[in-house]
mmCIF file with all atom_site columns, C-alpha atoms in Angstrom:
data_model
loop_
_atom_site.group_PDB
_atom_site.id
_atom_site.type_symbol
_atom_site.label_atom_id
_atom_site.label_alt_id
_atom_site.label_comp_id
_atom_site.label_asym_id
_atom_site.label_entity_id
_atom_site.label_seq_id
_atom_site.pdbx_PDB_ins_code
_atom_site.Cartn_x
_atom_site.Cartn_y
_atom_site.Cartn_z
_atom_site.occupancy
_atom_site.B_iso_or_equiv
_atom_site.pdbx_formal_charge
_atom_site.auth_seq_id
_atom_site.auth_comp_id
_atom_site.auth_asym_id
_atom_site.auth_atom_id
_atom_site.pdbx_PDB_model_num
ATOM 1   C CA . MET A 1 1   ? -13.369 16.517  19.504  1.00 0.00 ? 1   MET A CA 1
ATOM 2   C CA . LYS A 1 2   ? -12.235 15.053  16.206  1.00 0.00 ? 2   LYS A CA 1
ATOM 3   C CA . SER A 1 3   ? -9.879  16.960  13.999  1.00 0.00 ? 3   SER A CA 1
ATOM 4   C CA . THR A 1 4   ? -10.772 17.771  10.436  1.00 0.00 ? 4   THR A CA 1
ATOM 5   C CA . LEU A 1 5   ? -8.640  17.175  7.367   1.00 0.00 ? 5   LEU A CA 1
ATOM 6   C CA . LYS A 1 6   ? -8.473  19.543  4.411   1.00 0.00 ? 6   LYS A CA 1
ATOM 7   C CA . LEU A 1 7   ? -7.580  18.164  1.002   1.00 0.00 ? 7   LEU A CA 1
ATOM 8   C CA . SER A 1 8   ? -6.927  20.194  -2.135  1.00 0.00 ? 8   SER A CA 1
ATOM 9   C CA . LEU A 1 9   ? -7.813  18.493  -5.386  1.00 0.00 ? 9   LEU A CA 1
ATOM 10  C CA . LYS A 1 10  ? -7.005  19.563  -8.924  1.00 0.00 ? 10  LYS A CA 1
ATOM 11  C CA . ALA A 1 11  ? -9.686  19.585  -11.590 1.00 0.00 ? 11  ALA A CA 1
ATOM 12  C CA . ASN A 1 12  ? -10.580 16.006  -12.600 1.00 0.00 ? 12  ASN A CA 1
ATOM 13  C CA . GLU A 1 13  ? -8.380  14.482  -9.854  1.00 0.00 ? 13  GLU A CA 1
ATOM 14  C CA . LYS A 1 14  ? -10.187 11.506  -8.321  1.00 0.00 ? 14  LYS A CA 1
ATOM 15  C CA . ILE A 1 15  ? -10.525 10.742  -4.655  1.00 0.00 ? 15  ILE A CA 1
ATOM 16  C CA . TYR A 1 16  ? -12.047 7.547   -3.307  1.00 0.00 ? 16  TYR A CA 1
ATOM 17  C CA . ILE A 1 17  ? -14.041 8.116   -0.114  1.00 0.00 ? 17  ILE A CA 1
ATOM 18  C CA . ASN A 1 18  ? -15.716 5.162   1.589   1.00 0.00 ? 18  ASN A CA 1
ATOM 19  C CA . GLY A 1 19  ? -16.013 3.422   -1.763  1.00 0.00 ? 19  GLY A CA 1
ATOM 20  C CA . ALA A 1 20  ? -17.396 6.427   -3.649  1.00 0.00 ? 20  ALA A CA 1
ATOM 21  C CA . VAL A 1 21  ? -15.359 7.888   -6.511  1.00 0.00 ? 21  VAL A CA 1
ATOM 22  C CA . ILE A 1 22  ? -15.429 11.676  -6.528  1.00 0.00 ? 22  ILE A CA 1
ATOM 23  C CA . ARG A 1 23  ? -13.983 13.782  -9.349  1.00 0.00 ? 23  ARG A CA 1
ATOM 24  C CA . PRO A 1 24  ? -14.422 17.560  -9.155  1.00 0.00 ? 24  PRO A CA 1
ATOM 25  C CA . ASP A 1 25  ? -14.669 19.477  -12.417 1.00 0.00 ? 25  ASP A CA 1
ATOM 26  C CA . ARG A 1 26  ? -12.518 22.317  -11.025 1.00 0.00 ? 26  ARG A CA 1
ATOM 27  C CA . LYS A 1 27  ? -9.860  22.835  -8.378  1.00 0.00 ? 27  LYS A CA 1
ATOM 28  C CA . VAL A 1 28  ? -11.421 22.459  -4.941  1.00 0.00 ? 28  VAL A CA 1
ATOM 29  C CA . THR A 1 29  ? -10.529 22.143  -1.303  1.00 0.00 ? 29  THR A CA 1
ATOM 30  C CA . ILE A 1 30  ? -12.666 19.757  0.660   1.00 0.00 ? 30  ILE A CA 1
ATOM 31  C CA . GLU A 1 31  ? -12.762 19.335  4.389   1.00 0.00 ? 31  GLU A CA 1
ATOM 32  C CA . LEU A 1 32  ? -13.351 15.884  5.810   1.00 0.00 ? 32  LEU A CA 1
ATOM 33  C CA . MET A 1 33  ? -15.051 16.524  9.123   1.00 0.00 ? 33  MET A CA 1
ATOM 34  C CA . ASN A 1 34  ? -15.368 12.981  10.407  1.00 0.00 ? 34  ASN A CA 1
ATOM 35  C CA . ASP A 1 35  ? -13.451 9.731   10.163  1.00 0.00 ? 35  ASP A CA 1
ATOM 36  C CA . VAL A 1 36  ? -13.591 8.405   6.622   1.00 0.00 ? 36  VAL A CA 1
ATOM 37  C CA . GLN A 1 37  ? -11.511 5.975   4.649   1.00 0.00 ? 37  GLN A CA 1
ATOM 38  C CA . PHE A 1 38  ? -10.131 7.700   1.569   1.00 0.00 ? 38  PHE A CA 1
ATOM 39  C CA . LEU A 1 39  ? -7.514  7.227   -1.086  1.00 0.00 ? 39  LEU A CA 1
ATOM 40  C CA . LEU A 1 40  ? -6.115  9.880   -3.399  1.00 0.00 ? 40  LEU A CA 1
ATOM 41  C CA . GLU A 1 41  ? -5.842  9.049   -7.081  1.00 0.00 ? 41  GLU A CA 1
ATOM 42  C CA . ASN A 1 42  ? -2.035  9.312   -7.093  1.00 0.00 ? 42  ASN A CA 1
ATOM 43  C CA . HIS A 1 43  ? -1.879  6.607   -4.397  1.00 0.00 ? 43  HIS A CA 1
ATOM 44  C CA . VAL A 1 44  ? -4.016  4.121   -6.328  1.00 0.00 ? 44  VAL A CA 1
ATOM 45  C CA . LEU A 1 45  ? -1.959  1.135   -7.442  1.00 0.00 ? 45  LEU A CA 1
ATOM 46  C CA . GLN A 1 46  ? -2.959  -0.437  -10.746 1.00 0.00 ? 46  GLN A CA 1
ATOM 47  C CA . PRO A 1 47  ? -3.133  -4.265  -10.824 1.00 0.00 ? 47  PRO A CA 1
ATOM 48  C CA . GLU A 1 48  ? -0.223  -4.526  -13.265 1.00 0.00 ? 48  GLU A CA 1
ATOM 49  C CA . ASP A 1 49  ? 1.955   -2.506  -10.857 1.00 0.00 ? 49  ASP A CA 1
ATOM 50  C CA . ALA A 1 50  ? 1.400   -4.907  -7.942  1.00 0.00 ? 50  ALA A CA 1
ATOM 51  C CA . SER A 1 51  ? 4.662   -6.622  -8.887  1.00 0.00 ? 51  SER A CA 1
ATOM 52  C CA . THR A 1 52  ? 6.380   -7.073  -5.512  1.00 0.00 ? 52  THR A CA 1
ATOM 53  C CA . PRO A 1 53  ? 5.178   -8.696  -2.280  1.00 0.00 ? 53  PRO A CA 1
ATOM 54  C CA . LEU A 1 54  ? 4.544   -5.367  -0.520  1.00 0.00 ? 54  LEU A CA 1
ATOM 55  C CA . ARG A 1 55  ? 2.831   -3.855  -3.542  1.00 0.00 ? 55  ARG A CA 1
ATOM 56  C CA . GLN A 1 56  ? 0.570   -6.916  -3.677  1.00 0.00 ? 56  GLN A CA 1
ATOM 57  C CA . LEU A 1 57  ? -0.301  -6.438  -0.008  1.00 0.00 ? 57  LEU A CA 1
ATOM 58  C CA . TYR A 1 58  ? -0.961  -2.746  -0.698  1.00 0.00 ? 58  TYR A CA 1
ATOM 59  C CA . PHE A 1 59  ? -3.277  -3.682  -3.555  1.00 0.00 ? 59  PHE A CA 1
ATOM 60  C CA . ILE A 1 60  ? -5.266  -6.011  -1.296  1.00 0.00 ? 60  ILE A CA 1
ATOM 61  C CA . LEU A 1 61  ? -5.759  -3.257  1.285   1.00 0.00 ? 61  LEU A CA 1
ATOM 62  C CA . GLN A 1 62  ? -6.560  -0.738  -1.437  1.00 0.00 ? 62  GLN A CA 1
ATOM 63  C CA . VAL A 1 63  ? -9.478  -2.940  -2.487  1.00 0.00 ? 63  VAL A CA 1
ATOM 64  C CA . MET A 1 64  ? -10.837 -2.641  1.061   1.00 0.00 ? 64  MET A CA 1
ATOM 65  C CA . LEU A 1 65  ? -11.039 1.142   0.667   1.00 0.00 ? 65  LEU A CA 1
ATOM 66  C CA . MET A 1 66  ? -12.185 1.352   -2.918  1.00 0.00 ? 66  MET A CA 1
ATOM 67  C CA . ASN A 1 67  ? -14.725 -1.469  -2.868  1.00 0.00 ? 67  ASN A CA 1
ATOM 68  C CA . PRO A 1 68  ? -16.462 -1.797  0.504   1.00 0.00 ? 68  PRO A CA 1
ATOM 69  C CA . GLN A 1 69  ? -18.588 -4.690  -0.822  1.00 0.00 ? 69  GLN A CA 1
ATOM 70  C CA . GLY A 1 70  ? -15.371 -6.623  -1.532  1.00 0.00 ? 70  GLY A CA 1
ATOM 71  C CA . ALA A 1 71  ? -13.757 -5.648  1.771   1.00 0.00 ? 71  ALA A CA 1
ATOM 72  C CA . PRO A 1 72  ? -14.510 -8.931  3.618   1.00 0.00 ? 72  PRO A CA 1
ATOM 73  C CA . ASP A 1 73  ? -12.850 -10.986 0.863   1.00 0.00 ? 73  ASP A CA 1
ATOM 74  C CA . ALA A 1 74  ? -9.907  -8.571  0.723   1.00 0.00 ? 74  ALA A CA 1
ATOM 75  C CA . ARG A 1 75  ? -9.554  -8.768  4.515   1.00 0.00 ? 75  ARG A CA 1
ATOM 76  C CA . ASP A 1 76  ? -9.442  -12.577 4.304   1.00 0.00 ? 76  ASP A CA 1
ATOM 77  C CA . MET A 1 77  ? -6.782  -12.351 1.611   1.00 0.00 ? 77  MET A CA 1
ATOM 78  C CA . PHE A 1 78  ? -4.805  -9.916  3.792   1.00 0.00 ? 78  PHE A CA 1
ATOM 79  C CA . ARG A 1 79  ? -5.004  -12.334 6.741   1.00 0.00 ? 79  ARG A CA 1
ATOM 80  C CA . LYS A 1 80  ? -3.657  -15.161 4.549   1.00 0.00 ? 80  LYS A CA 1
ATOM 81  C CA . SER A 1 81  ? -0.931  -13.046 2.901   1.00 0.00 ? 81  SER A CA 1
ATOM 82  C CA . LEU A 1 82  ? 0.529   -11.345 5.963   1.00 0.00 ? 82  LEU A CA 1
ATOM 83  C CA . PRO A 1 83  ? 2.007   -14.462 7.656   1.00 0.00 ? 83  PRO A CA 1
ATOM 84  C CA . LEU A 1 84  ? 3.625   -15.443 4.351   1.00 0.00 ? 84  LEU A CA 1
ATOM 85  C CA . LEU A 1 85  ? 5.233   -12.013 4.062   1.00 0.00 ? 85  LEU A CA 1
ATOM 86  C CA . LEU A 1 86  ? 6.420   -12.074 7.661   1.00 0.00 ? 86  LEU A CA 1
ATOM 87  C CA . ALA A 1 87  ? 8.066   -15.439 6.990   1.00 0.00 ? 87  ALA A CA 1
ATOM 88  C CA . SER A 1 88  ? 9.709   -14.303 3.759   1.00 0.00 ? 88  SER A CA 1
ATOM 89  C CA . PHE A 1 89  ? 11.329  -11.002 4.800   1.00 0.00 ? 89  PHE A CA 1
ATOM 90  C CA . LYS A 1 90  ? 14.495  -10.798 6.903   1.00 0.00 ? 90  LYS A CA 1
ATOM 91  C CA . ASP A 1 91  ? 14.709  -6.994  7.142   1.00 0.00 ? 91  ASP A CA 1
ATOM 92  C CA . GLU A 1 92  ? 13.833  -5.968  10.720  1.00 0.00 ? 92  GLU A CA 1
ATOM 93  C CA . GLN A 1 93  ? 12.319  -2.637  9.673   1.00 0.00 ? 93  GLN A CA 1
ATOM 94  C CA . ILE A 1 94  ? 10.013  -4.329  7.179   1.00 0.00 ? 94  ILE A CA 1
ATOM 95  C CA . LEU A 1 95  ? 8.999   -6.956  9.751   1.00 0.00 ? 95  LEU A CA 1
ATOM 96  C CA . ALA A 1 96  ? 8.278   -4.350  12.431  1.00 0.00 ? 96  ALA A CA 1
ATOM 97  C CA . SER A 1 97  ? 6.298   -2.227  9.987   1.00 0.00 ? 97  SER A CA 1
ATOM 98  C CA . LEU A 1 98  ? 4.277   -5.216  8.782   1.00 0.00 ? 98  LEU A CA 1
ATOM 99  C CA . LYS A 1 99  ? 3.316   -5.965  12.390  1.00 0.00 ? 99  LYS A CA 1
ATOM 100 C CA . GLN A 1 100 ? 2.268   -2.315  12.721  1.00 0.00 ? 100 GLN A CA 1
ATOM 101 C CA . VAL A 1 101 ? 0.265   -2.635  9.473   1.00 0.00 ? 101 VAL A CA 1
ATOM 102 C CA . ASP A 1 102 ? -1.498  -5.673  10.925  1.00 0.00 ? 102 ASP A CA 1
ATOM 103 C CA . ARG A 1 103 ? -2.391  -3.695  14.047  1.00 0.00 ? 103 ARG A CA 1
ATOM 104 C CA . MET A 1 104 ? -3.661  -0.728  11.989  1.00 0.00 ? 104 MET A CA 1
ATOM 105 C CA . VAL A 1 105 ? -5.853  -2.941  9.810   1.00 0.00 ? 105 VAL A CA 1
ATOM 106 C CA . GLY A 1 106 ? -7.227  -4.609  12.932  1.00 0.00 ? 106 GLY A CA 1
ATOM 107 C CA . GLU A 1 107 ? -8.102  -1.166  14.312  1.00 0.00 ? 107 GLU A CA 1
ATOM 108 C CA . GLY A 1 108 ? -9.757  -0.126  11.037  1.00 0.00 ? 108 GLY A CA 1
ATOM 109 C CA . ASP A 1 109 ? -7.018  2.304   9.969   1.00 0.00 ? 109 ASP A CA 1
ATOM 110 C CA . VAL A 1 110 ? -6.547  0.947   6.459   1.00 0.00 ? 110 VAL A CA 1
ATOM 111 C CA . TYR A 1 111 ? -5.399  4.349   5.179   1.00 0.00 ? 111 TYR A CA 1
ATOM 112 C CA . GLY A 1 112 ? -2.603  4.420   7.779   1.00 0.00 ? 112 GLY A CA 1
ATOM 113 C CA . ALA A 1 113 ? -1.637  0.862   6.830   1.00 0.00 ? 113 ALA A CA 1
ATOM 114 C CA . LEU A 1 114 ? -1.389  1.849   3.161   1.00 0.00 ? 114 LEU A CA 1
ATOM 115 C CA . LYS A 1 115 ? 0.792   4.818   4.057   1.00 0.00 ? 115 LYS A CA 1
ATOM 116 C CA . ALA A 1 116 ? 3.074   2.573   6.133   1.00 0.00 ? 116 ALA A CA 1
ATOM 117 C CA . ILE A 1 117 ? 3.415   0.087   3.263   1.00 0.00 ? 117 ILE A CA 1
ATOM 118 C CA . ARG A 1 118 ? 4.245   2.867   0.760   1.00 0.00 ? 118 ARG A CA 1
ATOM 119 C CA . ALA A 1 119 ? 7.053   3.981   3.080   1.00 0.00 ? 119 ALA A CA 1
ATOM 120 C CA . LEU A 1 120 ? 8.544   0.465   2.838   1.00 0.00 ? 120 LEU A CA 1
ATOM 121 C CA . TYR A 1 121 ? 8.809   0.395   -0.961  1.00 0.00 ? 121 TYR A CA 1
ATOM 122 C CA . PRO A 1 122 ? 12.422  1.691   -1.095  1.00 0.00 ? 122 PRO A CA 1
ATOM 123 C CA . ILE A 1 123 ? 13.532  -0.793  1.590   1.00 0.00 ? 123 ILE A CA 1
ATOM 124 C CA . GLU A 1 124 ? 11.804  -3.645  -0.227  1.00 0.00 ? 124 GLU A CA 1
ATOM 125 C CA . GLU A 1 125 ? 13.427  -2.659  -3.517  1.00 0.00 ? 125 GLU A CA 1
ATOM 126 C CA . ALA A 1 126 ? 16.865  -2.632  -1.882  1.00 0.00 ? 126 ALA A CA 1
ATOM 127 C CA . ALA A 1 127 ? 16.192  -5.989  -0.200  1.00 0.00 ? 127 ALA A CA 1
ATOM 128 C CA . LEU A 1 128 ? 15.007  -7.574  -3.437  1.00 0.00 ? 128 LEU A CA 1
ATOM 129 C CA . ARG A 1 129 ? 17.913  -6.087  -5.378  1.00 0.00 ? 129 ARG A CA 1
ATOM 130 C CA . GLY A 1 130 ? 20.353  -7.170  -2.656  1.00 0.00 ? 130 GLY A CA 1
ATOM 131 C CA . GLY A 1 131 ? 19.042  -10.718 -2.808  1.00 0.00 ? 131 GLY A CA 1
ATOM 132 C CA . ARG A 1 132 ? 19.535  -10.843 -6.570  1.00 0.00 ? 132 ARG A CA 1
ATOM 133 C CA . ASP A 1 133 ? 23.022  -9.311  -6.271  1.00 0.00 ? 133 ASP A CA 1
ATOM 134 C CA . ARG A 1 134 ? 24.050  -11.928 -3.687  1.00 0.00 ? 134 ARG A CA 1
ATOM 135 C CA . GLU A 1 135 ? 22.550  -14.661 -5.817  1.00 0.00 ? 135 GLU A CA 1
ATOM 136 C CA . LEU A 1 136 ? 24.561  -13.530 -8.842  1.00 0.00 ? 136 LEU A CA 1
ATOM 137 C CA . HIS A 1 137 ? 27.810  -13.363 -6.851  1.00 0.00 ? 137 HIS A CA 1
ATOM 138 C CA . GLU A 1 138 ? 27.321  -16.786 -5.262  1.00 0.00 ? 138 GLU A CA 1
ATOM 139 C CA . ARG A 1 139 ? 26.878  -18.640 -8.563  1.00 0.00 ? 139 ARG A CA 1
ATOM 140 C CA . GLU A 1 140 ? 29.694  -20.700 -9.905  1.00 0.00 ? 140 GLU A CA 1
ATOM 141 C CA . PRO A 1 141 ? 31.211  -19.409 -13.134 1.00 0.00 ? 141 PRO A CA 1
ATOM 142 C CA . ILE A 1 142 ? 29.864  -21.209 -16.181 1.00 0.00 ? 142 ILE A CA 1
ATOM 143 C CA . ALA A 1 143 ? 33.223  -21.376 -17.963 1.00 0.00 ? 143 ALA A CA 1
ATOM 144 C CA . VAL A 1 144 ? 36.680  -20.756 -16.588 1.00 0.00 ? 144 VAL A CA 1
ATOM 145 C CA . GLY A 1 145 ? 39.562  -19.521 -18.711 1.00 0.00 ? 145 GLY A CA 1
ATOM 146 C CA . ALA A 1 146 ? 37.576  -19.365 -21.923 1.00 0.00 ? 146 ALA A CA 1
#
């Protein structure tokens, strides 16, 4: 027996379900009674906000949910991007989570993969900031004794 999921939406709050955009005109609670791929409006990443490697990966997967016709192309892009990300990150938690994301996408759980990527944002920010901090400290001074 499959479990159901209840979602409460505010008036005019969008939800993307299997590629359809739904926007209720009043506050509603909906019950999803079977397995569907959905994305809440507040989890939708705008293209201009896909400014880090993990946010770019998130955006690719988001396309799979929001545009089922574009899903094959997005899946191909995901398959090309993931190995590059795995090679570029050193953080063990990010690497382990990216492998889990790969497994989830392979099993069709794109929503779970998106949730896992969102959880990595703070770690990615710290890693990116840490890399810049180290880079700044390792540079030779431009002028000494000026």
